[in-house]
Short mmCIF file of C-alpha atoms in Angstrom, two decimals:
data_model
loop_
_atom_site.label_atom_id
_atom_site.label_comp_id
_atom_site.label_asym_id
_atom_site.label_seq_id
_atom_site.Cartn_x
_atom_site.Cartn_y
_atom_site.Cartn_z
CA MET A 896 -75.13 -112.37 -84.65
CA ASN A 897 -73.46 -111.31 -87.60
CA GLU A 898 -75.87 -108.25 -88.71
CA ARG A 899 -74.59 -104.84 -88.99
CA ALA A 900 -76.50 -101.20 -88.86
CA ARG A 901 -75.43 -98.02 -89.34
CA VAL A 902 -77.33 -95.15 -87.92
CA GLY A 903 -77.32 -91.79 -89.92
CA SER A 904 -77.29 -88.91 -88.01
CA PRO A 905 -80.95 -87.36 -87.64
CA LYS A 906 -82.22 -84.31 -89.58
CA GLN A 907 -84.75 -81.15 -88.88
CA GLU A 908 -87.75 -81.62 -91.37
CA ILE A 909 -89.89 -79.29 -92.06
CA LYS A 910 -92.80 -80.84 -91.75
CA ILE A 911 -94.03 -84.96 -91.71
CA PRO A 912 -92.86 -86.96 -94.23
CA GLU A 913 -95.72 -89.26 -94.60
CA ALA A 914 -98.13 -88.29 -96.22
CA ASN A 915 -101.73 -88.19 -94.36
CA ALA A 916 -104.72 -88.58 -96.30
CA LEU A 917 -106.39 -86.99 -93.76
CA GLU A 918 -104.59 -83.74 -94.81
CA ARG A 919 -107.59 -83.07 -97.27
CA LEU A 920 -110.03 -82.37 -94.54
CA ASN A 921 -107.98 -79.54 -92.95
CA PHE A 922 -110.94 -77.02 -93.50
CA LEU A 923 -113.31 -79.25 -91.68
CA PHE A 924 -111.60 -79.76 -88.80
CA TYR A 925 -110.88 -76.00 -88.50
CA ARG A 926 -114.55 -75.48 -89.19
CA PHE A 927 -115.68 -77.40 -86.19
CA GLY A 928 -113.04 -76.00 -84.07
CA HIS A 929 -111.06 -79.82 -83.59
CA ILE A 930 -107.66 -78.10 -84.94
CA THR A 931 -105.99 -74.68 -85.13
CA ARG A 932 -104.88 -72.49 -88.47
CA ALA A 933 -101.85 -74.08 -89.87
CA SER A 934 -98.48 -72.80 -87.88
CA THR A 935 -94.66 -73.11 -87.44
CA LEU A 936 -93.12 -74.47 -84.23
CA PRO A 937 -90.86 -71.47 -82.71
CA HIS A 938 -87.05 -71.17 -81.83
CA GLN A 939 -86.59 -73.32 -84.86
CA GLU A 940 -83.76 -71.88 -87.47
CA ARG A 941 -85.95 -73.32 -90.44
CA SER A 942 -89.50 -73.06 -90.44
CA VAL A 943 -90.94 -76.09 -89.39
CA SER A 944 -94.66 -76.98 -89.52
CA ARG A 945 -96.68 -78.00 -86.49
CA PRO A 946 -98.27 -81.67 -86.99
CA LEU A 947 -101.74 -82.03 -87.39
CA TRP A 948 -102.09 -83.92 -84.27
CA LEU A 949 -100.19 -80.88 -82.44
CA ARG A 950 -102.66 -78.52 -84.25
CA SER A 951 -105.42 -81.05 -82.42
CA LYS A 952 -103.93 -80.72 -79.07
CA ARG A 953 -103.44 -77.11 -78.98
CA ALA A 954 -107.24 -76.60 -80.54
CA GLU A 955 -107.97 -78.39 -77.21
CA LEU A 956 -105.33 -76.37 -74.68
CA TYR A 957 -107.34 -73.65 -76.55
CA HIS A 958 -110.76 -74.08 -75.21
CA GLN A 959 -109.44 -75.28 -72.03
CA THR A 960 -108.44 -71.55 -72.01
CA GLN A 961 -112.34 -70.00 -72.19
CA GLY A 962 -112.88 -69.00 -68.85
CA SER A 963 -110.06 -70.27 -66.72
CA ASP A 964 -108.33 -68.03 -64.17
CA THR A 965 -104.66 -67.00 -64.22
CA ASN A 966 -102.78 -69.73 -62.76
CA LYS A 967 -104.47 -72.40 -64.85
CA ARG A 968 -103.72 -70.27 -68.20
CA LYS A 969 -99.82 -70.36 -67.24
CA ARG A 970 -100.48 -74.15 -67.12
CA ILE A 971 -101.68 -74.57 -70.39
CA PHE A 972 -99.34 -71.98 -72.25
CA ALA A 973 -96.32 -74.19 -70.22
CA GLU A 974 -97.73 -77.06 -71.87
CA ALA A 975 -98.23 -75.62 -74.93
CA ARG A 976 -94.64 -74.57 -75.02
CA GLU A 977 -93.50 -78.07 -73.82
CA ARG A 978 -95.74 -80.30 -76.56
CA ASP A 979 -94.00 -77.51 -79.26
CA GLU A 980 -90.69 -79.12 -77.94
CA ILE A 981 -91.53 -82.07 -78.05
CA ALA A 982 -92.47 -82.12 -81.52
CA ALA A 983 -89.28 -80.24 -82.40
CA GLN A 984 -87.51 -83.34 -81.38
CA TYR A 985 -90.03 -86.02 -83.21
CA LEU A 986 -89.73 -84.03 -86.51
CA MET A 987 -85.84 -84.63 -85.68
CA GLN A 988 -85.87 -88.17 -88.10
CA GLY A 989 -83.31 -90.24 -89.08
CA VAL A 990 -82.67 -93.45 -91.42
CA ILE A 991 -80.96 -96.45 -89.68
CA THR A 992 -79.75 -98.69 -92.15
CA ILE A 993 -79.51 -102.51 -91.33
CA THR A 994 -77.93 -105.54 -92.88
CA LEU A 995 -79.37 -108.99 -92.21
CA PRO A 996 -77.37 -111.80 -93.93
CA GLY A 997 -78.40 -113.05 -96.61
CA LEU A 998 -81.14 -110.54 -97.19
CA GLY A 999 -79.44 -107.30 -97.62
CA GLU A 1000 -79.54 -103.96 -96.26
CA GLN A 1001 -82.81 -102.62 -94.79
CA THR A 1002 -83.59 -99.65 -93.79
CA ALA A 1003 -86.36 -97.69 -91.90
CA ARG A 1004 -87.13 -93.88 -90.31
CA TYR A 1005 -86.70 -93.33 -86.63
CA THR A 1006 -87.16 -90.79 -84.11
CA MET A 1007 -85.67 -90.64 -80.39
CA ILE A 1008 -87.59 -88.03 -78.12
CA GLU A 1009 -86.61 -87.15 -74.52
CA PRO A 1010 -89.09 -85.29 -72.31
CA PRO A 1011 -89.00 -81.55 -71.84
CA GLU A 1012 -87.27 -80.51 -68.81
CA GLY A 1013 -90.26 -79.72 -66.69
CA ARG A 1014 -91.56 -83.39 -67.85
CA LYS A 1015 -88.40 -84.90 -66.05
CA ASN A 1016 -89.29 -84.84 -62.34
CA LEU A 1017 -92.40 -87.02 -62.91
CA GLU A 1018 -92.25 -90.62 -61.37
CA GLN A 1019 -92.32 -91.89 -64.72
CA GLY A 1020 -89.00 -89.93 -65.42
CA SER A 1021 -86.93 -92.42 -63.24
CA LYS A 1022 -88.40 -95.49 -65.96
CA PRO A 1023 -86.08 -96.71 -68.48
CA PRO A 1024 -86.55 -95.57 -72.78
CA ILE A 1025 -88.86 -96.98 -74.26
CA PHE A 1026 -88.75 -98.91 -78.16
CA LEU A 1027 -91.99 -98.79 -79.76
CA ILE A 1028 -92.99 -100.94 -82.50
CA PRO A 1029 -95.40 -99.40 -84.62
CA GLY A 1030 -98.95 -101.18 -86.50
CA VAL A 1031 -97.97 -103.16 -89.75
CA SER A 1032 -95.66 -101.49 -92.52
CA ASN A 1033 -96.08 -98.81 -90.89
CA ASP A 1034 -93.77 -95.41 -90.88
CA ILE A 1035 -93.40 -93.91 -87.77
CA ASP A 1036 -96.09 -90.93 -88.25
CA CYS A 1037 -99.18 -93.48 -87.60
CA VAL A 1038 -97.91 -93.96 -83.70
CA GLY A 1039 -97.39 -89.93 -83.97
CA ALA A 1040 -99.45 -88.90 -81.73
CA LEU A 1041 -99.00 -91.61 -79.56
CA THR A 1042 -94.88 -91.04 -79.74
CA GLN A 1043 -95.35 -87.45 -78.64
CA GLU A 1044 -97.81 -88.03 -75.74
CA LEU A 1045 -95.02 -90.18 -74.37
CA PRO A 1046 -92.61 -88.15 -73.86
CA TYR A 1047 -95.22 -85.69 -72.24
CA GLN A 1048 -96.07 -88.52 -69.43
CA GLY A 1049 -92.09 -88.20 -68.65
CA ARG A 1050 -90.70 -91.06 -70.83
CA SER A 1051 -88.12 -91.38 -73.50
CA VAL A 1052 -88.97 -93.10 -76.25
CA VAL A 1053 -87.20 -94.54 -80.13
CA VAL A 1054 -89.72 -95.50 -82.51
CA VAL A 1055 -88.40 -97.24 -85.88
CA GLY A 1056 -90.59 -98.00 -88.89
CA PHE A 1057 -91.00 -101.08 -90.94
CA PRO A 1058 -88.59 -101.13 -93.57
CA GLU A 1059 -91.48 -102.12 -96.11
CA SER A 1060 -92.90 -98.68 -95.07
CA PHE A 1061 -93.04 -95.49 -97.45
CA LEU A 1062 -90.37 -94.28 -96.45
CA GLY A 1063 -88.03 -97.38 -95.80
CA HIS A 1064 -86.26 -99.44 -98.50
CA THR A 1065 -86.06 -103.19 -98.41
CA THR A 1066 -85.03 -106.00 -100.46
CA LYS A 1067 -86.24 -108.87 -102.89
CA GLY A 1068 -84.26 -111.24 -100.45
CA PHE A 1069 -86.21 -109.58 -97.40
CA ALA A 1070 -89.47 -110.29 -98.62
CA ASP A 1071 -88.66 -113.60 -99.83
CA ALA A 1072 -87.33 -114.47 -96.27
CA VAL A 1073 -91.10 -112.83 -94.72
CA ASP A 1074 -92.71 -115.31 -97.28
CA ALA A 1075 -90.85 -118.48 -95.88
CA SER A 1076 -91.55 -117.29 -92.52
CA GLN A 1077 -93.80 -119.09 -90.13
CA ASP A 1078 -93.65 -116.40 -87.82
CA PHE A 1079 -92.45 -112.88 -88.13
CA GLY A 1080 -88.65 -113.78 -87.83
CA PRO A 1081 -87.05 -111.33 -89.90
CA HIS A 1082 -89.10 -108.09 -88.81
CA VAL A 1083 -88.09 -109.74 -85.45
CA ASN A 1084 -84.34 -109.96 -86.70
CA PHE A 1085 -84.30 -105.73 -88.49
CA TYR A 1086 -85.88 -104.78 -84.27
CA LYS A 1087 -83.52 -106.57 -82.44
CA GLN A 1088 -80.89 -104.93 -84.17
CA ALA A 1089 -82.26 -101.78 -84.43
CA ILE A 1090 -82.87 -101.84 -80.74
CA THR A 1091 -78.79 -102.47 -80.30
CA SER A 1092 -78.22 -99.60 -82.45
CA LEU A 1093 -80.10 -97.56 -81.30
CA MET A 1094 -79.87 -97.52 -77.70
CA GLY A 1095 -77.02 -100.08 -77.16
CA ASP A 1096 -76.37 -103.59 -76.42
CA GLN A 1097 -77.31 -103.23 -72.45
CA GLY A 1098 -79.19 -101.25 -70.16
CA ASP A 1099 -82.94 -101.80 -68.94
CA ILE A 1100 -85.65 -100.88 -71.84
CA GLU A 1101 -89.07 -101.13 -72.16
CA LEU A 1102 -90.55 -102.92 -75.29
CA TRP A 1103 -93.61 -101.40 -76.83
CA GLY A 1104 -95.48 -102.68 -79.63
CA PHE A 1105 -98.71 -101.18 -81.46
CA SER A 1106 -101.08 -103.90 -83.25
CA THR A 1107 -98.68 -105.94 -85.98
CA GLY A 1108 -95.89 -104.46 -83.44
CA ALA A 1109 -96.98 -106.77 -80.79
CA PRO A 1110 -96.32 -110.50 -81.56
CA ILE A 1111 -93.51 -109.07 -83.03
CA ALA A 1112 -92.15 -107.47 -79.60
CA ALA A 1113 -93.43 -110.49 -78.16
CA GLN A 1114 -91.24 -112.79 -80.06
CA ILE A 1115 -88.61 -110.44 -79.41
CA LEU A 1116 -88.70 -111.46 -75.92
CA HIS A 1117 -88.14 -115.45 -76.64
CA ASP A 1118 -84.70 -114.19 -76.73
CA PRO A 1119 -83.04 -114.40 -72.86
CA LYS A 1120 -80.19 -111.09 -73.80
CA PHE A 1121 -84.01 -109.41 -74.36
CA GLN A 1122 -85.15 -111.30 -71.68
CA GLU A 1123 -83.14 -110.32 -69.64
CA ARG A 1124 -82.93 -106.07 -70.55
CA VAL A 1125 -86.90 -105.50 -70.79
CA THR A 1126 -87.95 -104.72 -67.12
CA ASP A 1127 -91.57 -104.55 -68.97
CA ALA A 1128 -93.68 -104.68 -72.05
CA VAL A 1129 -96.20 -103.31 -72.89
CA PHE A 1130 -98.66 -104.79 -76.07
CA LEU A 1131 -101.88 -102.16 -77.34
CA SER A 1132 -103.93 -103.52 -79.74
CA PRO A 1133 -102.25 -106.88 -80.17
CA ALA A 1134 -102.80 -108.76 -83.58
CA SER A 1135 -102.07 -112.20 -84.08
CA THR A 1136 -104.53 -112.86 -80.61
CA VAL A 1137 -106.88 -114.77 -82.75
CA ASN A 1138 -107.94 -117.16 -85.60
CA GLN A 1139 -109.53 -115.35 -88.56
CA THR A 1140 -109.94 -114.94 -91.91
CA SER A 1141 -109.64 -112.18 -94.45
CA MET A 1142 -113.09 -111.60 -95.17
CA GLN A 1143 -113.47 -111.62 -91.01
CA LEU A 1144 -110.51 -108.92 -90.89
CA ASN A 1145 -111.49 -106.44 -93.78
CA ARG A 1146 -115.03 -106.32 -91.86
CA GLY A 1147 -113.02 -105.47 -88.61
CA ALA A 1148 -111.50 -102.91 -90.84
CA ILE A 1149 -114.61 -101.52 -92.10
CA HIS A 1150 -116.28 -101.32 -88.85
CA GLU A 1151 -113.02 -99.54 -87.56
CA LEU A 1152 -113.44 -97.06 -90.62
CA GLY A 1153 -116.92 -96.10 -89.22
CA HIS A 1154 -115.90 -95.77 -85.75
CA LEU A 1155 -113.49 -92.98 -86.95
CA VAL A 1156 -115.81 -91.44 -89.22
CA LYS A 1157 -118.80 -91.22 -85.85
CA GLU A 1158 -115.31 -89.82 -84.07
CA PHE A 1159 -114.80 -86.74 -86.32
CA GLY A 1160 -113.21 -85.04 -83.43
CA LEU A 1161 -110.37 -87.24 -82.90
CA LEU A 1162 -109.54 -87.84 -86.89
CA PRO A 1163 -106.83 -85.49 -86.60
CA LYS A 1164 -105.24 -86.98 -84.34
CA TYR A 1165 -105.10 -90.29 -86.75
CA THR A 1166 -102.63 -90.79 -89.63
CA PHE A 1167 -103.62 -92.58 -92.61
CA SER A 1168 -100.80 -93.01 -94.67
CA THR A 1169 -100.87 -93.21 -98.37
CA GLY A 1170 -97.05 -92.23 -99.30
CA VAL A 1171 -94.66 -89.73 -98.69
CA ASN A 1172 -94.52 -85.65 -98.84
CA ASP A 1173 -93.77 -83.41 -102.01
CA ASN A 1174 -90.50 -82.55 -99.74
CA MET A 1175 -89.71 -86.49 -99.84
CA PRO A 1176 -87.91 -88.12 -102.80
CA PRO A 1177 -90.56 -89.97 -104.79
CA MET A 1178 -90.75 -93.89 -103.96
CA THR A 1179 -89.50 -96.10 -106.61
CA ASP A 1180 -91.46 -99.30 -108.62
CA ASP A 1181 -89.76 -102.00 -107.00
CA HIS A 1182 -90.48 -100.47 -103.18
CA LYS A 1183 -94.20 -100.05 -103.97
CA LYS A 1184 -94.18 -103.64 -105.37
CA LEU A 1185 -92.69 -105.09 -102.06
CA ARG A 1186 -93.68 -102.87 -99.53
CA LYS A 1187 -97.24 -104.42 -101.23
CA ARG A 1188 -95.79 -107.81 -101.50
CA ILE A 1189 -94.76 -107.96 -97.58
CA MET A 1190 -97.77 -106.26 -96.32
CA GLY A 1191 -99.74 -108.52 -97.61
CA THR A 1192 -98.01 -111.39 -96.31
CA LEU A 1193 -97.94 -109.79 -93.09
CA ILE A 1194 -101.84 -109.38 -93.04
CA LYS A 1195 -101.91 -113.06 -93.38
CA LYS A 1196 -99.96 -114.00 -90.88
CA VAL A 1197 -101.82 -111.53 -88.33
CA GLY A 1198 -104.87 -113.57 -89.10
CA THR A 1199 -103.02 -116.47 -87.17
CA VAL A 1200 -102.67 -116.73 -83.46
CA SER A 1201 -99.09 -116.09 -82.43
CA GLU A 1202 -97.47 -119.08 -80.11
CA TYR A 1203 -95.06 -116.39 -78.75
CA TYR A 1204 -97.30 -114.64 -76.46
CA THR A 1205 -97.83 -116.97 -73.84
CA ASP A 1206 -94.28 -117.86 -73.64
CA ALA A 1207 -92.79 -114.14 -73.68
CA ARG A 1208 -90.82 -112.69 -70.94
CA VAL A 1209 -89.51 -109.69 -69.43
CA LYS A 1210 -86.80 -109.29 -66.33
CA ASP A 1211 -88.07 -110.68 -63.40
CA GLY A 1212 -90.29 -108.50 -61.36
CA GLY A 1213 -91.44 -107.41 -64.53
CA LYS A 1214 -94.62 -106.81 -66.20
CA ILE A 1215 -96.13 -107.44 -69.80
CA THR A 1216 -98.83 -105.27 -70.27
CA ILE A 1217 -101.87 -105.42 -73.06
CA VAL A 1218 -104.32 -102.87 -74.15
CA SER A 1219 -107.25 -104.94 -75.47
CA GLY A 1220 -110.18 -102.66 -76.89
CA GLU A 1221 -113.77 -104.40 -76.11
CA LYS A 1222 -114.94 -102.98 -79.75
CA ASP A 1223 -111.24 -103.80 -81.20
CA GLU A 1224 -112.97 -105.43 -84.25
CA ILE A 1225 -109.86 -105.38 -86.42
CA THR A 1226 -107.77 -107.96 -84.01
CA LYS A 1227 -110.45 -109.20 -81.95
CA SER A 1228 -108.12 -109.38 -79.10
CA TYR A 1229 -111.10 -109.04 -76.43
CA ARG A 1230 -111.54 -112.45 -77.39
CA ALA A 1231 -108.26 -113.86 -76.52
CA THR A 1232 -107.88 -112.93 -72.54
CA ASN A 1233 -107.85 -116.43 -71.52
CA MET A 1234 -105.21 -117.51 -73.95
CA LEU A 1235 -102.92 -113.83 -73.05
CA SER A 1236 -103.15 -114.40 -69.19
CA GLN A 1237 -101.89 -117.89 -69.29
CA ASN A 1238 -98.37 -116.08 -69.27
CA PRO A 1239 -97.75 -115.47 -65.39
CA GLN A 1240 -95.99 -112.18 -66.30
CA THR A 1241 -99.17 -110.46 -68.34
CA THR A 1242 -101.67 -108.11 -67.37
CA VAL A 1243 -104.78 -107.30 -69.27
CA ILE A 1244 -106.25 -103.88 -69.50
CA SER A 1245 -109.98 -104.28 -71.31
CA LEU A 1246 -111.35 -100.79 -72.15
CA PRO A 1247 -114.99 -101.65 -72.66
CA ASP A 1248 -115.64 -98.47 -75.18
CA GLY A 1249 -112.01 -98.93 -76.89
CA HIS A 1250 -111.56 -99.31 -80.70
CA HIS A 1251 -108.46 -100.22 -82.29
CA ALA A 1252 -107.28 -97.13 -83.03
CA THR A 1253 -107.70 -95.57 -79.37
CA PRO A 1254 -104.40 -95.95 -77.80
CA LEU A 1255 -103.49 -93.60 -81.04
CA THR A 1256 -105.95 -91.21 -81.12
CA GLN A 1257 -106.56 -90.83 -77.46
CA PRO A 1258 -102.81 -91.99 -76.20
CA GLU A 1259 -103.28 -89.21 -72.95
CA ARG A 1260 -106.39 -91.52 -71.72
CA VAL A 1261 -104.59 -94.65 -72.05
CA ILE A 1262 -101.20 -94.49 -71.17
CA PRO A 1263 -101.99 -93.02 -67.70
CA ILE A 1264 -103.73 -96.56 -67.05
CA VAL A 1265 -100.70 -98.36 -68.46
CA PHE A 1266 -98.57 -96.52 -66.38
CA LYS A 1267 -100.97 -96.97 -63.12
CA ARG A 1268 -100.89 -100.88 -64.03
CA GLN A 1269 -97.37 -101.18 -64.04
CA ARG A 1270 -97.33 -99.32 -60.34
CA SER A 1271 -99.62 -101.81 -59.11
CA ALA A 1272 -98.31 -104.79 -60.48
CA SER A 1273 -95.04 -103.86 -59.03
#
């Protein structure tokens, strides 16, 4: 491969860089006991704000302490400290710059998190690191709760945003290539190089993808080089599993929004990105136009079945685990169980009450189910 990459050193952000529309509901979340007060992480050289997701988890932990005995409270306090440590790592973010031949430089945010010392002795601690690809044109924080739950469950994780995301940078050449491609080729090449640059070109890894990240990951797993090093793959709420029109996709998005509103207590774990926060440089008009164009093209692509799911491969003995919500009306992956099961390495987990965002808003529920299925399949 002729691609070149430059990995910038991570720096400690003082708060989540992405602007989250749900932050406007802070008062209501706090009023109903779904989050704790705004606060900062301890033991940091700078004043670093706790992310909204962490404040939601801390509220849950606080409620668990009520009426608990001394030993249980000690365990809860230990968990709170470990989750603070994970959040501090999460907010250590850098920029990766990848030059794709003929397309110019593409940049995106990345973060790399190791499990706290107390979580490394879990069974999952012996597993390889996870590389996670977010949903369509998203930055890191759209999978923020999922990303931070994985280290608590004992796994190292690397996540990289899309180049056309709010915090990324892309080129007209890349946008032209996305338009011209019949699949996810330009993004596949970007993420291949991101994996190699951040995790080396050898050694075992797991590959995870959420929503649009899933067909991108599936296409990566057509490359023999990655088939030889990816021990297992996990596709959460996978897009491009059924053919659907833009109108059907929009109706599904409205259905999902209605569910999120009803599950008000889960909303603080969700990120609805609207741009960049005031501590970040503003987006240029050119980037806004390219982002809108590329995202529009990808949304059209996710309405078409990807041929790569049935032929994707991981290392011998590994599994491709697909988590499909039976109430996911965005991807409607529950309709594609037969197609997905044609791959001999694939196992499908159907969540009867699962929606599109369930892996994001309830990662502490979904991740153990995935790990259990991986153990039983090995």
